[in-house]
Amino acid sequence: MTITLLFISLCTFLAGGLVPAFLRGNSRFSRVFGPVANVAGCAVGLLGVVLSMLYGPAESGSIHWGAPSGSMAVGIDPLSALFALPVLVISALCALHGCGYMKPYAAKGKDMSRFWAFYNFLTGGMLLVTVARNALLFLLGWEVMALASFFLVLFDAGREPVRRAAWIYLVATHLGTACILLLFSMLGSGGSLDFTGLSLPDRSWAGAAFVLALVGFGTKAGFVPFHVWLPEAHPSAPSNVSAVMSGVMIKTGIYGLLRFILFMGPPPAWWGWTLLGVGLLSGVAGVLMALSQHELKRMLAYSSVENIGIIGMGLGLGLLGISYGIPAMAFLGFAGAFLHVLNHSVFKSLLFLAAGAIQNATGTRELDQLGGLLKRMPVTGAAFLAGSVAICGLPPLNGFVGELTAYLAAFTGIQNGAGTQGALPGIIAIGGLALMGGLALACFTKAFGIAFLGEPRSPGAGSARESHFSMRFPLVALSLLCLLMGLGGWLLVGLVEPVVGMLTTGFGFPVATGVHASHAESTLRYASIGSVSVIAAVLLLLFVRSRLLARRSVTTAPTWGCGYGSPEPSMQYTASSFADPLTGLFGPALGTGRNLASPGGLFPDRAGFSSDTPDACTDRFYIPLFTGMERLFKRLRVIQHGRINLYVLSIVVALAALLAWKLG
Amino acid sequence: MPGLILFLSGLLLAPLLLGVTVRTKAAFAGRRGAPLFQQYHDLVKLLRRGQVMSGTTTFLFRVAPSLALVVTVSAAALVAPSIVSPGWGFPGDFVFLLCLLGLARFFTVSSALDTGSSFEGMGASREVLYSALSEPALLIGFGVLVRVSGEMSLGGMYGGLGSGEWLSAGTALCLVAVSFFIVLLAENSRIPFDDPNTHLELTMVHEVMVLDNSGPDFALITYGAALKLWVFASLIVNLFLTALGGSSFQYIAWFPAGMLLVGVLVGTVESVMARLSLLKTPHLLAGAGAISVLAFILSTRFLQ
């Protein structure tokens, strides 16, 4: 039953992709059919996922389809279900948002058939990745997902930066895929590519296989230093697509990493250390880069790098818990990572959708052009506030749940570890999480405060209007999800408990998940009680305050400007001035460029200041690397002569050689 | 019950702690200084007034003062009883406490940006700078306490520390107290991080963020600030009280003496040194973090 539902869902996405693709030009039909097919597919798939959570995993068995080593094997177990759940929920909500958000594009005569075709392919590809039980089928889903998202990034291909971003994304994702192909050829050397038959021929290969998986899947997930495509692709894509890519697609990298290291036997300690280190680096670098950006969606993209870092640190603590034999740290580390996977998908897509609403309403995403939007767009503003509080990991919203669990894992390591074994990773994680938490607070008070509060800094922001209902509905739904998942955090532990159980058993270190889960649940329940009482007390105090002020004179006046008579909106603090003390402190690592045109002469007329933080990783590592490679491979251009007959000849020669090798 | 006494006395006496600091500074300067109970007079005066609100602001500006006060009261409720009732709290409650304080900070900073004033923007920007650096110092400090006491809740931690732990890891615990004290100065906007005496150019962190608040809202903010100082001070006092051992009532007897000492200490620091230049304050906070790390290394060295 579960498998049938998954097949129906996959077929719905296929139909939702193919029908608009063949009806190109019939934009009006696709604009209805595309989202309807997507929501229907998500609903059916969601039913399947929920059934598997209630009644246990299901496998279809291997159905051969003719391709060598490939088979149509799908199945769903706790790990698949955990990652498929956000894919389906977030995709459906972003499809709804797209109905309103894409209207301006449609009005400009853009062909919506293409958009909805690739959108459905993207959702279908992500679902296939999570449920595939054959490596070739997995790769098929992986590539459908990568290419569909590439074409969606390229949606606004008329602009040069968009084409550049899409190109960077395509290169990055295929470098990742190359590593994954190598990994699969190692794991499948036994002959079968069905997951039941995957294994390494020799334990000594495990290290190389782990590195390949980390690079291959880490590129999709966005670990530093493989993150460079995120800040390019996310801002270029339409916002509902960025929401899906950042909220759920990058998590398929985490899924792939976990799924395939399960085939590599018990983890040595350096795997956990590597993940912890990569997570820490991604987290700190991501949030610092986010802090120094002034473009809203670029900032959100870097903040995804940070959150992937938090997930990586959780996984690292979990693996180290296994390697050092500390069951509580293993459980809490993994649980923290998985809770953050679920929570991040909600608040990050919420923030991206709100960014899209801002762009539609004001025509810009530059923070320094915005301001005062909370009064003009109250629903979007409240949603962005909820997303910001959640992403900073503050109670009572959901970001707090995963971060608290990760903290508990780290403190458990300190408490339980014999000697320094658990203490060192624990204290590193605590310091890192604390620093990231503080910097994230700086980052998101900046984003929310500069964009939504104060006075509008440009005419576009001043004339902004609240967005259409189809865009507001997903925002409200996701905000409510943030609150519910935050207050009901202990219920989520039950959701991730079987996944952790499956992982720890798979790594040969079975953990009594029930005991640890009940400890985490009780902590989260206390925290929820605390949050609810804080909310209640705030409401009570606000009531008392309003009664107190009811009989007093409450007057409205302009903001106090220290006696200055004619304040201007341009005199407000900007995004770059707000972040300046912190970016200055971390300046040597960030490489923030400052352009100052000082006023000169007796009657100065022009002066200006701007700051810009390019990606250090791109500038100092990838650009030199790729320029060098281009120089090296230029010599190969002799075989790129453009004569088709010679191309055909080389194909024939290659095929003949393959035949001779196979038969010989 | 003793916990309740400590909590309620905290709520009542918090403004008095500021009075002690003010009198200490006056004594150093050779003045008589404001009366010890001046804070209470100020609060009553503010509570009886009306309000002037900036026309730029939104609901955030109205909610933030109440929210900040409620959060600080909850922090006091978590911290105050911990020294006398080891069963109080839950594993990881100190993380929850810091996250709650973070929530209050989010709203305070947002309400400062809500006015659109560049002065308040400046204060907000510095507030997030200090908090980003003080949080690692605090949490690593708590890590030392977790390691030495073997417990994961505030009550458990203070209950798990005794003269034995002080003998074996006293250096580490003292270093934690130093680190906590530096964080106390930063979080409560005291010299050398910020000057609480003036309102404008010299005081560019906490006081400047609330420039546009007035009347009862400002009373909530002022009282909340006093209570926050009380909470941070009691974290340190509780730590040293564990060295004494003894019954709950001995703790309750010693506690005011400890708080008085912290108040005098803060006043002394403010009298003998000037406010650091803004560029140097992050170094001091990074130093607090380094002290916490050092304490942790010591604690792992001596407690295998």
mmCIF file of N, CA and C in Angstrom, chain B residues 7-62:
data_model
loop_
_atom_site.group_PDB
_atom_site.id
_atom_site.type_symbol
_atom_site.label_atom_id
_atom_site.label_comp_id
_atom_site.label_asym_id
_atom_site.label_seq_id
_atom_site.Cartn_x
_atom_site.Cartn_y
_atom_site.Cartn_z
ATOM 1 N N PHE B 7 13.955 33.722 45.568
ATOM 2 C CA PHE B 7 13.394 34.290 44.346
ATOM 3 C C PHE B 7 12.700 35.615 44.641
ATOM 4 N N LEU B 8 11.822 35.598 45.661
ATOM 5 C CA LEU B 8 11.060 36.813 45.964
ATOM 6 C C LEU B 8 11.973 37.920 46.464
ATOM 7 N N SER B 9 12.972 37.549 47.271
ATOM 8 C CA SER B 9 13.873 38.595 47.758
ATOM 9 C C SER B 9 14.646 39.188 46.591
ATOM 10 N N GLY B 10 14.942 38.358 45.586
ATOM 11 C CA GLY B 10 15.602 38.882 44.392
ATOM 12 C C GLY B 10 14.738 39.923 43.709
ATOM 13 N N LEU B 11 13.444 39.568 43.524
ATOM 14 C CA LEU B 11 12.536 40.504 42.865
ATOM 15 C C LEU B 11 12.453 41.816 43.637
ATOM 16 N N LEU B 12 12.466 41.708 44.960
ATOM 17 C CA LEU B 12 12.324 42.913 45.789
ATOM 18 C C LEU B 12 13.604 43.729 45.854
ATOM 19 N N LEU B 13 14.742 43.029 45.993
ATOM 20 C CA LEU B 13 15.979 43.728 46.341
ATOM 21 C C LEU B 13 16.835 44.108 45.136
ATOM 22 N N ALA B 14 16.439 43.629 43.934
ATOM 23 C CA ALA B 14 17.305 43.867 42.772
ATOM 24 C C ALA B 14 17.680 45.340 42.605
ATOM 25 N N PRO B 15 16.733 46.288 42.700
ATOM 26 C CA PRO B 15 17.141 47.679 42.508
ATOM 27 C C PRO B 15 18.111 48.161 43.583
ATOM 28 N N LEU B 16 18.081 47.499 44.742
ATOM 29 C CA LEU B 16 18.962 47.904 45.826
ATOM 30 C C LEU B 16 20.426 47.650 45.457
ATOM 31 N N LEU B 17 20.655 46.563 44.692
ATOM 32 C CA LEU B 17 22.017 46.223 44.292
ATOM 33 C C LEU B 17 22.643 47.382 43.523
ATOM 34 N N LEU B 18 21.822 47.992 42.634
ATOM 35 C CA LEU B 18 22.318 49.151 41.891
ATOM 36 C C LEU B 18 22.629 50.300 42.834
ATOM 37 N N GLY B 19 21.784 50.458 43.877
ATOM 38 C CA GLY B 19 22.025 51.496 44.870
ATOM 39 C C GLY B 19 23.372 51.308 45.548
ATOM 40 N N VAL B 20 23.694 50.045 45.861
ATOM 41 C CA VAL B 20 24.974 49.753 46.504
ATOM 42 C C VAL B 20 26.125 50.172 45.589
ATOM 43 N N THR B 21 25.994 49.821 44.299
ATOM 44 C CA THR B 21 27.042 50.183 43.346
ATOM 45 C C THR B 21 27.224 51.697 43.285
ATOM 46 N N VAL B 22 26.092 52.399 43.231
ATOM 47 C CA VAL B 22 26.152 53.857 43.130
ATOM 48 C C VAL B 22 26.825 54.445 44.370
ATOM 49 N N ARG B 23 26.487 53.915 45.557
ATOM 50 C CA ARG B 23 27.079 54.436 46.791
ATOM 51 C C ARG B 23 28.580 54.140 46.848
ATOM 52 N N THR B 24 28.956 52.957 46.336
ATOM 53 C CA THR B 24 30.389 52.629 46.319
ATOM 54 C C THR B 24 31.158 53.635 45.478
ATOM 55 N N LYS B 25 30.575 53.923 44.288
ATOM 56 C CA LYS B 25 31.253 54.870 43.405
ATOM 57 C C LYS B 25 31.344 56.243 44.082
ATOM 58 N N ALA B 26 30.253 56.610 44.774
ATOM 59 C CA ALA B 26 30.253 57.904 45.450
ATOM 60 C C ALA B 26 31.331 57.938 46.529
ATOM 61 N N ALA B 27 31.460 56.825 47.255
ATOM 62 C CA ALA B 27 32.453 56.770 48.312
ATOM 63 C C ALA B 27 33.857 56.955 47.741
ATOM 64 N N PHE B 28 34.109 56.295 46.588
ATOM 65 C CA PHE B 28 35.422 56.454 45.964
ATOM 66 C C PHE B 28 35.661 57.902 45.556
ATOM 67 N N ALA B 29 34.587 58.563 45.097
ATOM 68 C CA ALA B 29 34.737 59.929 44.610
ATOM 69 C C ALA B 29 34.665 60.953 45.731
ATOM 70 N N GLY B 30 34.425 60.489 46.963
ATOM 71 C CA GLY B 30 34.345 61.407 48.081
ATOM 72 C C GLY B 30 33.044 62.183 48.140
ATOM 73 N N ARG B 31 31.961 61.593 47.549
ATOM 74 C CA ARG B 31 30.651 62.254 47.624
ATOM 75 C C ARG B 31 29.760 61.422 48.533
ATOM 76 N N ARG B 32 28.604 61.969 48.852
ATOM 77 C CA ARG B 32 27.660 61.166 49.634
ATOM 78 C C ARG B 32 26.877 60.231 48.731
ATOM 79 N N GLY B 33 26.543 60.684 47.534
ATOM 80 C CA GLY B 33 25.860 59.832 46.573
ATOM 81 C C GLY B 33 24.371 59.787 46.758
ATOM 82 N N ALA B 34 23.691 59.212 45.789
ATOM 83 C CA ALA B 34 22.237 59.107 45.831
ATOM 84 C C ALA B 34 21.827 58.142 46.929
ATOM 85 N N PRO B 35 20.624 58.300 47.480
ATOM 86 C CA PRO B 35 20.168 57.366 48.517
ATOM 87 C C PRO B 35 20.151 55.942 47.980
ATOM 88 N N LEU B 36 20.305 54.970 48.893
ATOM 89 C CA LEU B 36 20.314 53.564 48.487
ATOM 90 C C LEU B 36 19.030 53.177 47.764
ATOM 91 N N PHE B 37 17.929 53.832 48.144
ATOM 92 C CA PHE B 37 16.635 53.420 47.591
ATOM 93 C C PHE B 37 16.193 54.294 46.423
ATOM 94 N N GLN B 38 17.141 55.061 45.845
ATOM 95 C CA GLN B 38 16.797 55.975 44.765
ATOM 96 C C GLN B 38 16.083 55.257 43.606
ATOM 97 N N GLN B 39 16.582 54.053 43.248
ATOM 98 C CA GLN B 39 16.001 53.281 42.137
ATOM 99 C C GLN B 39 14.500 53.076 42.345
ATOM 100 N N TYR B 40 14.114 52.783 43.596
ATOM 101 C CA TYR B 40 12.689 52.526 43.857
ATOM 102 C C TYR B 40 11.880 53.792 43.603
ATOM 103 N N HIS B 41 12.415 54.949 44.045
ATOM 104 C CA HIS B 41 11.709 56.212 43.797
ATOM 105 C C HIS B 41 11.553 56.446 42.303
ATOM 106 N N ASP B 42 12.631 56.191 41.552
ATOM 107 C CA ASP B 42 12.580 56.398 40.106
ATOM 108 C C ASP B 42 11.508 55.523 39.477
ATOM 109 N N LEU B 43 11.473 54.249 39.913
ATOM 110 C CA LEU B 43 10.516 53.312 39.328
ATOM 111 C C LEU B 43 9.085 53.786 39.578
ATOM 112 N N VAL B 44 8.816 54.172 40.829
ATOM 113 C CA VAL B 44 7.453 54.613 41.164
ATOM 114 C C VAL B 44 7.080 55.844 40.345
ATOM 115 N N LYS B 45 8.053 56.752 40.221
ATOM 116 C CA LYS B 45 7.797 57.975 39.463
ATOM 117 C C LYS B 45 7.460 57.636 38.009
ATOM 118 N N LEU B 46 8.246 56.751 37.416
ATOM 119 C CA LEU B 46 8.015 56.397 36.010
ATOM 120 C C LEU B 46 6.672 55.701 35.830
ATOM 121 N N LEU B 47 6.336 54.835 36.803
ATOM 122 C CA LEU B 47 5.096 54.065 36.672
ATOM 123 C C LEU B 47 3.869 54.960 36.707
ATOM 124 N N ARG B 48 4.017 56.158 37.283
ATOM 125 C CA ARG B 48 2.839 57.017 37.426
ATOM 126 C C ARG B 48 2.670 57.975 36.253
ATOM 127 N N ARG B 49 3.618 57.894 35.294
ATOM 128 C CA ARG B 49 3.568 58.848 34.197
ATOM 129 C C ARG B 49 2.807 58.312 32.988
ATOM 130 N N GLY B 50 2.574 59.228 32.034
ATOM 131 C CA GLY B 50 2.057 58.809 30.731
ATOM 132 C C GLY B 50 3.215 58.446 29.830
ATOM 133 N N GLN B 51 2.944 58.288 28.521
ATOM 134 C CA GLN B 51 4.022 57.896 27.630
ATOM 135 C C GLN B 51 4.015 58.732 26.363
ATOM 136 N N VAL B 52 5.198 58.896 25.788
ATOM 137 C CA VAL B 52 5.311 59.483 24.456
ATOM 138 C C VAL B 52 5.890 58.407 23.549
ATOM 139 N N MET B 53 5.162 58.082 22.477
ATOM 140 C CA MET B 53 5.624 57.027 21.578
ATOM 141 C C MET B 53 6.049 57.647 20.259
ATOM 142 N N SER B 54 7.108 57.090 19.676
ATOM 143 C CA SER B 54 7.522 57.570 18.359
ATOM 144 C C SER B 54 6.537 57.083 17.299
ATOM 145 N N GLY B 55 6.219 57.956 16.354
ATOM 146 C CA GLY B 55 5.270 57.603 15.312
ATOM 147 C C GLY B 55 5.801 56.577 14.333
ATOM 148 N N THR B 56 7.108 56.382 14.323
ATOM 149 C CA THR B 56 7.703 55.401 13.406
ATOM 150 C C THR B 56 7.464 53.977 13.878
ATOM 151 N N THR B 57 7.215 53.803 15.178
ATOM 152 C CA THR B 57 7.308 52.460 15.747
ATOM 153 C C THR B 57 6.078 51.604 15.458
ATOM 154 N N THR B 58 6.257 50.302 15.669
ATOM 155 C CA THR B 58 5.193 49.320 15.460
ATOM 156 C C THR B 58 4.917 48.601 16.775
ATOM 157 N N PHE B 59 4.170 47.507 16.677
ATOM 158 C CA PHE B 59 3.810 46.766 17.893
ATOM 159 C C PHE B 59 5.032 46.242 18.643
ATOM 160 N N LEU B 60 6.148 46.023 17.906
ATOM 161 C CA LEU B 60 7.354 45.500 18.553
ATOM 162 C C LEU B 60 7.811 46.403 19.690
ATOM 163 N N PHE B 61 7.732 47.709 19.428
ATOM 164 C CA PHE B 61 8.187 48.688 20.395
ATOM 165 C C PHE B 61 7.347 48.620 21.667
ATOM 166 N N ARG B 62 6.079 48.255 21.522
ATOM 167 C CA ARG B 62 5.199 48.160 22.689
ATOM 168 C C ARG B 62 5.393 46.839 23.427
#
